Short mmCIF file of C-alpha atoms in Angstrom, two decimals:
data_model
loop_
_atom_site.label_atom_id
_atom_site.label_comp_id
_atom_site.label_asym_id
_atom_site.label_seq_id
_atom_site.Cartn_x
_atom_site.Cartn_y
_atom_site.Cartn_z
CA MET A 1 0.00 0.00 0.00
CA ARG A 2 1.30 3.40 -1.02
CA GLY A 3 0.51 6.97 -0.15
CA CYS A 4 -0.24 9.86 -2.48
CA ASP A 5 0.31 13.47 -1.49
CA ARG A 6 -2.25 14.72 -4.02
CA PRO A 7 -5.90 13.86 -4.49
CA LEU A 8 -6.12 10.74 -6.64
CA SER A 9 -8.31 12.68 -9.08
CA GLU A 10 -5.25 14.83 -9.81
CA ALA A 11 -2.62 12.08 -9.73
CA TYR A 12 -4.33 9.70 -12.23
CA ASP A 13 -5.60 10.81 -15.64
CA VAL A 14 -8.41 8.24 -15.90
CA ALA A 15 -10.44 6.41 -13.27
CA LEU A 16 -11.60 3.02 -14.59
CA LEU A 17 -14.64 2.43 -12.42
CA ASP A 18 -16.50 -0.76 -11.68
CA LEU A 19 -20.27 -0.24 -11.49
CA ASP A 20 -22.29 -2.44 -9.12
CA GLY A 21 -21.00 -1.96 -5.60
CA VAL A 22 -19.01 1.15 -6.55
CA VAL A 23 -21.24 3.62 -8.43
CA TYR A 24 -24.56 1.97 -7.65
CA VAL A 25 -26.01 -0.98 -5.77
CA GLY A 26 -28.89 -2.64 -7.57
CA HIS A 27 -30.72 0.29 -9.18
CA ARG A 28 -29.77 2.93 -6.62
CA PRO A 29 -26.66 5.12 -6.65
CA VAL A 30 -24.24 4.64 -3.78
CA PRO A 31 -24.78 7.61 -1.43
CA GLY A 32 -22.40 10.41 -2.38
CA ALA A 33 -21.16 8.69 -5.55
CA PRO A 34 -22.66 11.12 -8.10
CA GLU A 35 -21.27 14.11 -6.21
CA ALA A 36 -17.81 12.56 -5.80
CA LEU A 37 -17.59 11.68 -9.50
CA ALA A 38 -18.69 15.16 -10.52
CA LYS A 39 -15.93 16.65 -8.37
CA ALA A 40 -13.35 14.24 -9.80
CA ARG A 41 -14.33 15.31 -13.30
CA ALA A 42 -14.13 18.96 -12.31
CA ALA A 43 -10.58 18.30 -11.09
CA GLY A 44 -9.67 17.08 -14.59
CA GLN A 45 -9.93 13.33 -14.16
CA ARG A 46 -11.66 11.42 -16.95
CA LEU A 47 -14.05 8.65 -15.98
CA ALA A 48 -14.72 5.34 -17.69
CA PHE A 49 -17.20 2.77 -16.47
CA VAL A 50 -15.91 -0.79 -16.90
CA THR A 51 -18.25 -3.74 -16.55
CA ASN A 52 -18.07 -7.51 -16.86
CA ASN A 53 -21.77 -7.55 -17.75
CA ALA A 54 -22.04 -8.30 -21.47
CA SER A 55 -25.83 -8.17 -21.64
CA ARG A 56 -26.31 -4.40 -21.91
CA THR A 57 -25.03 -2.17 -24.70
CA PRO A 58 -22.77 0.76 -23.73
CA GLY A 59 -25.63 3.11 -24.58
CA ALA A 60 -27.97 1.31 -22.19
CA VAL A 61 -25.38 1.44 -19.39
CA ALA A 62 -24.80 5.15 -20.04
CA ALA A 63 -28.55 5.83 -19.88
CA LEU A 64 -28.76 3.95 -16.57
CA LEU A 65 -25.90 5.99 -15.12
CA THR A 66 -27.31 9.28 -16.37
CA GLY A 67 -30.64 8.46 -14.77
CA MET A 68 -28.82 7.99 -11.45
CA GLY A 69 -27.22 11.42 -11.62
CA VAL A 70 -23.90 10.32 -13.15
CA PRO A 71 -23.84 11.85 -16.65
CA ALA A 72 -22.33 9.43 -19.18
CA ASP A 73 -22.51 8.60 -22.85
CA ALA A 74 -21.80 5.34 -24.66
CA GLY A 75 -18.16 6.29 -25.22
CA ASP A 76 -17.62 6.38 -21.45
CA VAL A 77 -18.58 2.70 -21.03
CA VAL A 78 -16.31 -0.30 -21.60
CA THR A 79 -17.82 -3.78 -21.51
CA SER A 80 -16.55 -7.34 -21.53
CA ALA A 81 -18.57 -7.80 -24.73
CA GLN A 82 -16.38 -5.20 -26.45
CA ALA A 83 -13.24 -6.94 -25.18
CA ALA A 84 -14.51 -10.28 -26.46
CA ALA A 85 -15.39 -8.81 -29.86
CA ARG A 86 -11.96 -7.23 -30.23
CA LEU A 87 -10.22 -10.50 -29.37
CA LEU A 88 -12.32 -12.34 -31.95
CA ALA A 89 -11.71 -9.67 -34.59
CA GLU A 90 -7.97 -10.03 -34.03
CA ARG A 91 -8.16 -13.81 -34.58
CA LEU A 92 -10.78 -14.14 -37.32
CA PRO A 93 -11.16 -12.71 -40.84
CA ALA A 94 -13.60 -9.83 -41.26
CA GLY A 95 -17.13 -11.06 -41.87
CA SER A 96 -16.65 -14.29 -39.92
CA LYS A 97 -19.74 -15.81 -38.32
CA VAL A 98 -19.85 -15.95 -34.52
CA LEU A 99 -22.52 -17.87 -32.64
CA VAL A 100 -23.78 -15.67 -29.80
CA VAL A 101 -24.79 -17.43 -26.60
CA GLY A 102 -25.88 -14.22 -24.94
CA GLY A 103 -27.73 -10.99 -25.52
CA THR A 104 -27.83 -7.68 -27.33
CA GLY A 105 -24.60 -6.31 -25.91
CA LEU A 106 -22.56 -9.08 -27.52
CA ARG A 107 -24.29 -8.74 -30.88
CA HIS A 108 -23.72 -4.98 -31.05
CA ALA A 109 -20.04 -5.42 -30.13
CA LEU A 110 -19.53 -8.03 -32.85
CA TYR A 111 -21.19 -5.86 -35.50
CA ALA A 112 -18.90 -2.97 -34.51
CA HIS A 113 -15.87 -5.14 -35.30
CA GLY A 114 -17.17 -6.39 -38.64
CA LEU A 115 -18.22 -9.85 -37.44
CA VAL A 116 -21.56 -11.52 -38.13
CA PRO A 117 -23.63 -12.81 -35.18
CA VAL A 118 -25.52 -16.06 -35.78
CA SER A 119 -27.67 -18.33 -33.64
CA THR A 120 -27.23 -21.90 -34.88
CA ALA A 121 -24.37 -24.35 -35.24
CA ALA A 122 -25.71 -25.25 -38.72
CA GLU A 123 -24.35 -21.90 -39.95
CA ARG A 124 -20.84 -23.24 -39.26
CA PRO A 125 -19.63 -20.32 -37.14
CA ALA A 126 -15.90 -19.77 -36.72
CA ALA A 127 -16.37 -19.02 -33.01
CA VAL A 128 -18.82 -19.17 -30.13
CA VAL A 129 -18.97 -16.26 -27.70
CA GLN A 130 -20.90 -16.55 -24.44
CA GLY A 131 -21.98 -13.71 -22.20
CA TYR A 132 -24.48 -13.24 -19.40
CA ASP A 133 -28.12 -12.97 -20.43
CA PRO A 134 -30.92 -13.52 -17.88
CA HIS A 135 -33.11 -14.96 -20.66
CA LEU A 136 -30.54 -17.44 -21.97
CA SER A 137 -32.24 -20.61 -23.23
CA TYR A 138 -31.16 -24.23 -23.11
CA GLY A 139 -31.56 -24.42 -26.87
CA LEU A 140 -29.04 -21.65 -27.49
CA ILE A 141 -26.56 -23.16 -25.02
CA ALA A 142 -26.93 -26.49 -26.85
CA GLN A 143 -26.24 -24.80 -30.19
CA GLY A 144 -23.11 -23.25 -28.70
CA ALA A 145 -21.89 -26.62 -27.44
CA GLN A 146 -22.52 -28.21 -30.82
CA ALA A 147 -20.52 -25.50 -32.59
CA VAL A 148 -17.61 -25.87 -30.18
CA LEU A 149 -17.61 -29.62 -30.81
CA GLN A 150 -17.44 -28.83 -34.53
CA GLY A 151 -14.24 -26.87 -33.91
CA ALA A 152 -15.42 -23.31 -33.27
CA LEU A 153 -13.23 -21.11 -31.08
CA PHE A 154 -14.86 -20.75 -27.62
CA VAL A 155 -14.73 -17.31 -25.96
CA ALA A 156 -16.52 -16.18 -22.78
CA SER A 157 -17.06 -12.56 -21.85
CA ASN A 158 -16.34 -13.19 -18.18
CA GLY A 159 -16.00 -15.93 -15.60
CA ASP A 160 -17.92 -14.47 -12.64
CA LEU A 161 -19.62 -17.38 -10.92
CA THR A 162 -22.25 -15.13 -9.34
CA ILE A 163 -23.81 -11.72 -9.87
CA PRO A 164 -25.40 -9.45 -7.22
CA GLY A 165 -28.94 -10.47 -6.45
CA GLY A 166 -30.24 -7.01 -5.57
CA ASP A 167 -31.80 -7.29 -2.13
CA GLY A 168 -31.55 -11.09 -2.20
CA PRO A 169 -28.73 -13.65 -2.32
CA PRO A 170 -26.28 -13.78 -5.25
CA GLN A 171 -27.49 -15.33 -8.48
CA PRO A 172 -25.62 -17.50 -11.02
CA GLY A 173 -23.38 -15.46 -13.29
CA ASN A 174 -21.83 -16.14 -16.67
CA GLY A 175 -19.03 -18.15 -15.10
CA SER A 176 -21.61 -20.63 -13.91
CA LEU A 177 -23.49 -20.69 -17.21
CA MET A 178 -20.37 -21.24 -19.31
CA GLN A 179 -19.60 -24.36 -17.30
CA VAL A 180 -22.41 -26.11 -19.19
CA ILE A 181 -20.66 -25.76 -22.55
CA LYS A 182 -17.28 -26.46 -20.96
CA ALA A 183 -18.55 -29.65 -19.32
CA ALA A 184 -20.36 -30.81 -22.46
CA THR A 185 -17.37 -30.26 -24.76
CA GLY A 186 -14.29 -30.53 -22.56
CA VAL A 187 -13.12 -27.19 -24.02
CA ASP A 188 -11.97 -24.32 -21.79
CA PRO A 189 -13.05 -20.91 -23.10
CA ILE A 190 -10.80 -17.90 -23.56
CA VAL A 191 -12.15 -15.45 -20.95
CA THR A 192 -11.92 -11.72 -21.71
CA GLY A 193 -13.48 -9.99 -18.70
CA LYS A 194 -11.98 -9.03 -15.36
CA PRO A 195 -9.54 -10.09 -14.00
CA ARG A 196 -8.14 -11.16 -17.39
CA ARG A 197 -6.09 -8.71 -19.42
CA PRO A 198 -8.33 -8.26 -22.51
CA LEU A 199 -10.87 -6.04 -20.74
CA HIS A 200 -8.11 -3.97 -19.15
CA GLN A 201 -6.47 -3.54 -22.55
CA GLU A 202 -9.82 -2.59 -24.08
CA SER A 203 -10.22 0.07 -21.39
CA ILE A 204 -6.79 1.54 -22.11
CA ILE A 205 -7.39 1.53 -25.87
CA ARG A 206 -10.78 3.24 -25.56
CA THR A 207 -9.70 5.88 -23.04
CA GLY A 208 -6.11 6.48 -24.09
CA ALA A 209 -5.19 6.39 -20.40
CA ARG A 210 -1.53 6.95 -19.58
CA ASN A 211 -1.79 6.52 -15.81
CA PRO A 212 -5.09 4.80 -14.98
CA LEU A 213 -6.51 4.03 -11.56
CA ILE A 214 -8.72 0.94 -11.23
CA VAL A 215 -11.57 1.53 -8.76
CA GLY A 216 -13.58 -1.44 -7.54
CA ASP A 217 -15.17 -3.30 -4.68
CA ARG A 218 -14.08 -6.87 -5.50
CA LEU A 219 -10.63 -8.31 -4.87
CA ASP A 220 -10.89 -11.24 -7.30
CA THR A 221 -12.00 -9.13 -10.30
CA ASP A 222 -11.18 -5.44 -9.91
CA ILE A 223 -8.03 -5.60 -7.80
CA GLU A 224 -6.60 -8.75 -9.38
CA GLY A 225 -7.39 -7.23 -12.77
CA ALA A 226 -5.38 -4.14 -11.84
CA HIS A 227 -2.41 -6.34 -10.89
CA ASN A 228 -2.71 -8.24 -14.18
CA GLY A 229 -2.75 -4.97 -16.09
CA GLY A 230 0.10 -3.38 -14.15
CA ALA A 231 -2.12 -0.56 -12.84
CA ASP A 232 -2.71 1.00 -9.42
CA SER A 233 -6.05 0.40 -7.72
CA MET A 234 -8.39 1.80 -5.09
CA LEU A 235 -10.71 -0.51 -3.17
CA VAL A 236 -13.97 0.93 -1.86
CA PHE A 237 -16.11 -0.65 0.85
CA THR A 238 -19.54 0.07 -0.62
CA GLY A 239 -19.82 -3.38 -2.21
CA VAL A 240 -18.95 -6.96 -1.35
CA THR A 241 -15.52 -6.71 0.33
CA ASP A 242 -15.11 -6.13 4.05
CA PRO A 243 -12.00 -5.05 5.99
CA LEU A 244 -11.20 -8.55 7.29
CA THR A 245 -11.16 -9.94 3.75
CA VAL A 246 -8.69 -7.23 2.70
CA LEU A 247 -6.40 -7.86 5.65
CA THR A 248 -6.22 -11.59 4.89
CA ALA A 249 -5.78 -11.16 1.11
CA GLY A 250 -2.89 -12.58 -0.88
CA PRO A 251 -0.55 -10.38 -2.93
CA ARG A 252 -2.61 -10.28 -6.15
CA HIS A 253 -5.67 -9.14 -4.22
CA ARG A 254 -4.04 -6.26 -2.36
CA PRO A 255 -5.05 -2.77 -3.52
CA THR A 256 -2.80 0.27 -3.76
CA TYR A 257 -5.26 2.47 -1.84
CA LEU A 258 -8.24 2.01 0.47
CA ALA A 259 -11.26 4.30 0.80
CA ALA A 260 -14.69 4.11 2.38
CA ASP A 261 -16.31 5.18 -0.91
CA LEU A 262 -15.68 7.20 -4.07
CA GLY A 263 -14.88 10.22 -1.95
CA GLY A 264 -11.44 8.61 -1.79
CA LEU A 265 -10.78 10.01 -5.27
CA LEU A 266 -10.89 13.55 -3.92
CA VAL A 267 -8.29 13.41 -1.17
CA PRO A 268 -4.60 12.58 -0.67
CA HIS A 269 -3.85 9.17 0.85
CA PRO A 270 -1.41 8.85 3.74
CA ALA A 271 1.53 6.51 3.39
CA VAL A 272 2.09 3.54 5.67
CA ARG A 273 5.58 3.76 7.13
CA ALA A 274 7.47 0.85 8.66
CA ASP A 275 10.04 1.16 11.42
CA ASP A 276 11.30 -0.94 14.31
CA ASP A 277 8.09 -0.31 16.25
CA GLY A 278 5.72 -1.48 13.52
CA HIS A 279 3.70 0.01 10.69
CA ARG A 280 2.39 3.53 11.17
CA CYS A 281 -0.35 5.51 9.48
CA GLY A 282 -1.85 8.68 10.89
CA GLY A 283 -2.20 8.24 14.64
CA TRP A 284 -2.08 4.44 14.55
CA THR A 285 0.67 1.83 14.87
CA ALA A 286 0.18 -1.85 14.05
CA ARG A 287 2.76 -4.40 15.16
CA TRP A 288 3.11 -8.10 15.57
CA ALA A 289 2.94 -9.46 19.12
CA GLY A 290 3.45 -13.20 18.94
CA ALA A 291 0.92 -14.73 16.57
CA LYS A 292 -1.32 -11.66 16.49
CA ILE A 293 -1.17 -8.05 15.35
CA GLU A 294 -1.91 -5.43 17.95
CA LEU A 295 -3.08 -1.91 17.14
CA ILE A 296 -2.39 1.12 19.28
CA GLY A 297 -3.19 4.78 18.84
CA GLU A 298 -6.20 6.81 17.77
CA GLY A 299 -7.51 8.91 14.93
CA ASP A 300 -9.11 8.20 11.55
CA PRO A 301 -10.16 4.51 11.62
CA TRP A 302 -9.29 4.16 7.93
CA ASP A 303 -5.70 5.12 8.79
CA GLY A 304 -5.85 2.36 11.38
CA LEU A 305 -6.93 -0.11 8.71
CA ARG A 306 -4.07 1.06 6.48
CA ALA A 307 -1.60 0.49 9.33
CA LEU A 308 -3.04 -3.00 9.88
CA CYS A 309 -2.67 -3.77 6.17
CA GLY A 310 0.96 -2.70 6.33
CA ALA A 311 1.64 -5.17 9.12
CA ALA A 312 -0.52 -7.97 7.68
CA TRP A 313 0.99 -7.65 4.21
CA ARG A 314 4.63 -7.62 5.25
CA THR A 315 5.00 -11.07 3.66
CA GLU A 316 3.42 -12.70 0.63
CA ALA A 317 1.70 -15.36 2.70
CA PRO A 318 -1.84 -14.31 3.71
CA VAL A 319 -2.36 -13.91 7.44
CA ALA A 320 -4.98 -15.88 9.34
CA ALA A 321 -8.16 -14.08 10.35
CA GLU A 322 -7.37 -14.81 14.00
CA ALA A 323 -4.19 -12.74 13.73
CA VAL A 324 -6.03 -9.51 12.95
CA ALA A 325 -9.58 -9.92 14.28
CA ASP A 326 -8.99 -8.36 17.73
CA ALA A 327 -7.10 -5.37 16.32
CA LEU A 328 -9.79 -4.79 13.70
CA GLU A 329 -12.48 -4.61 16.36
CA ARG A 330 -10.78 -1.53 17.79
CA LEU A 331 -11.55 0.45 14.65
CA ASP A 332 -15.34 -0.01 14.67
CA LEU A 333 -15.48 0.37 10.91
CA PRO A 334 -18.89 0.21 9.19
#
């Protein structure tokens, strides 16, 4: 974890923002998110909204954001469908047929790259691309499996096993759905969404970012994707990840910065400094005492969490939850 003596909105030219759990939850904006993003833009930072969801078109995502008070147009949105279409266009001749096991977002992305979406294996497609669609039918999945068995290249927009269920439990995501074709054919798909590099590369190509900051709420997609792309990241706690999960994370799941919410774009971030007494941040010091980390001091509880991360992450091996649980209780974080 590093510090930054300037607001992140000034230090990074583009913020590549995850959506659900960061900008909105379900169909409601995260409290304060529209205002924070407006201030980041006013400070000169460009915003791009990066999603693993291949079902919606960029225009539909932009309309959803605009309706929530976050003005956006289609050019501000980067989807896993676009990353999948680019990968296919790089591997196939223009005009190639691609069987779409998914929805409108995938079809639009393929058309934009000069590829022809089809719906049956009888059309002898050169590739099969699968993306999340809540109305996906067994018949279309079966056509995709048949085409893969006939030798078609198999690409999946993303491998997320679950998606947020709104106010209910998580629901099966595309990673679960693609297992049907994988199991039926024995063929592993090429996955383009987070945390794989194709979606990160698509984001850089579309934004022209020179020094991007990945902003997300999930360690296994957003933060790991930032590591895979060689970019810095900011984790927010408005989505699925809690402080204990961060403290016990392995190296590829450790963010560069921590923030309660998107307001973290607007402020400098204190550094965590190590010395003989432990890891210090703000008014807090975290240090190992036997098999546990103890935390002493007072001040901003988020500085306390940063100090704890410094101590917990001093080695590549993840720490056990028992090592940090007592110290974390001192912070009374939401």
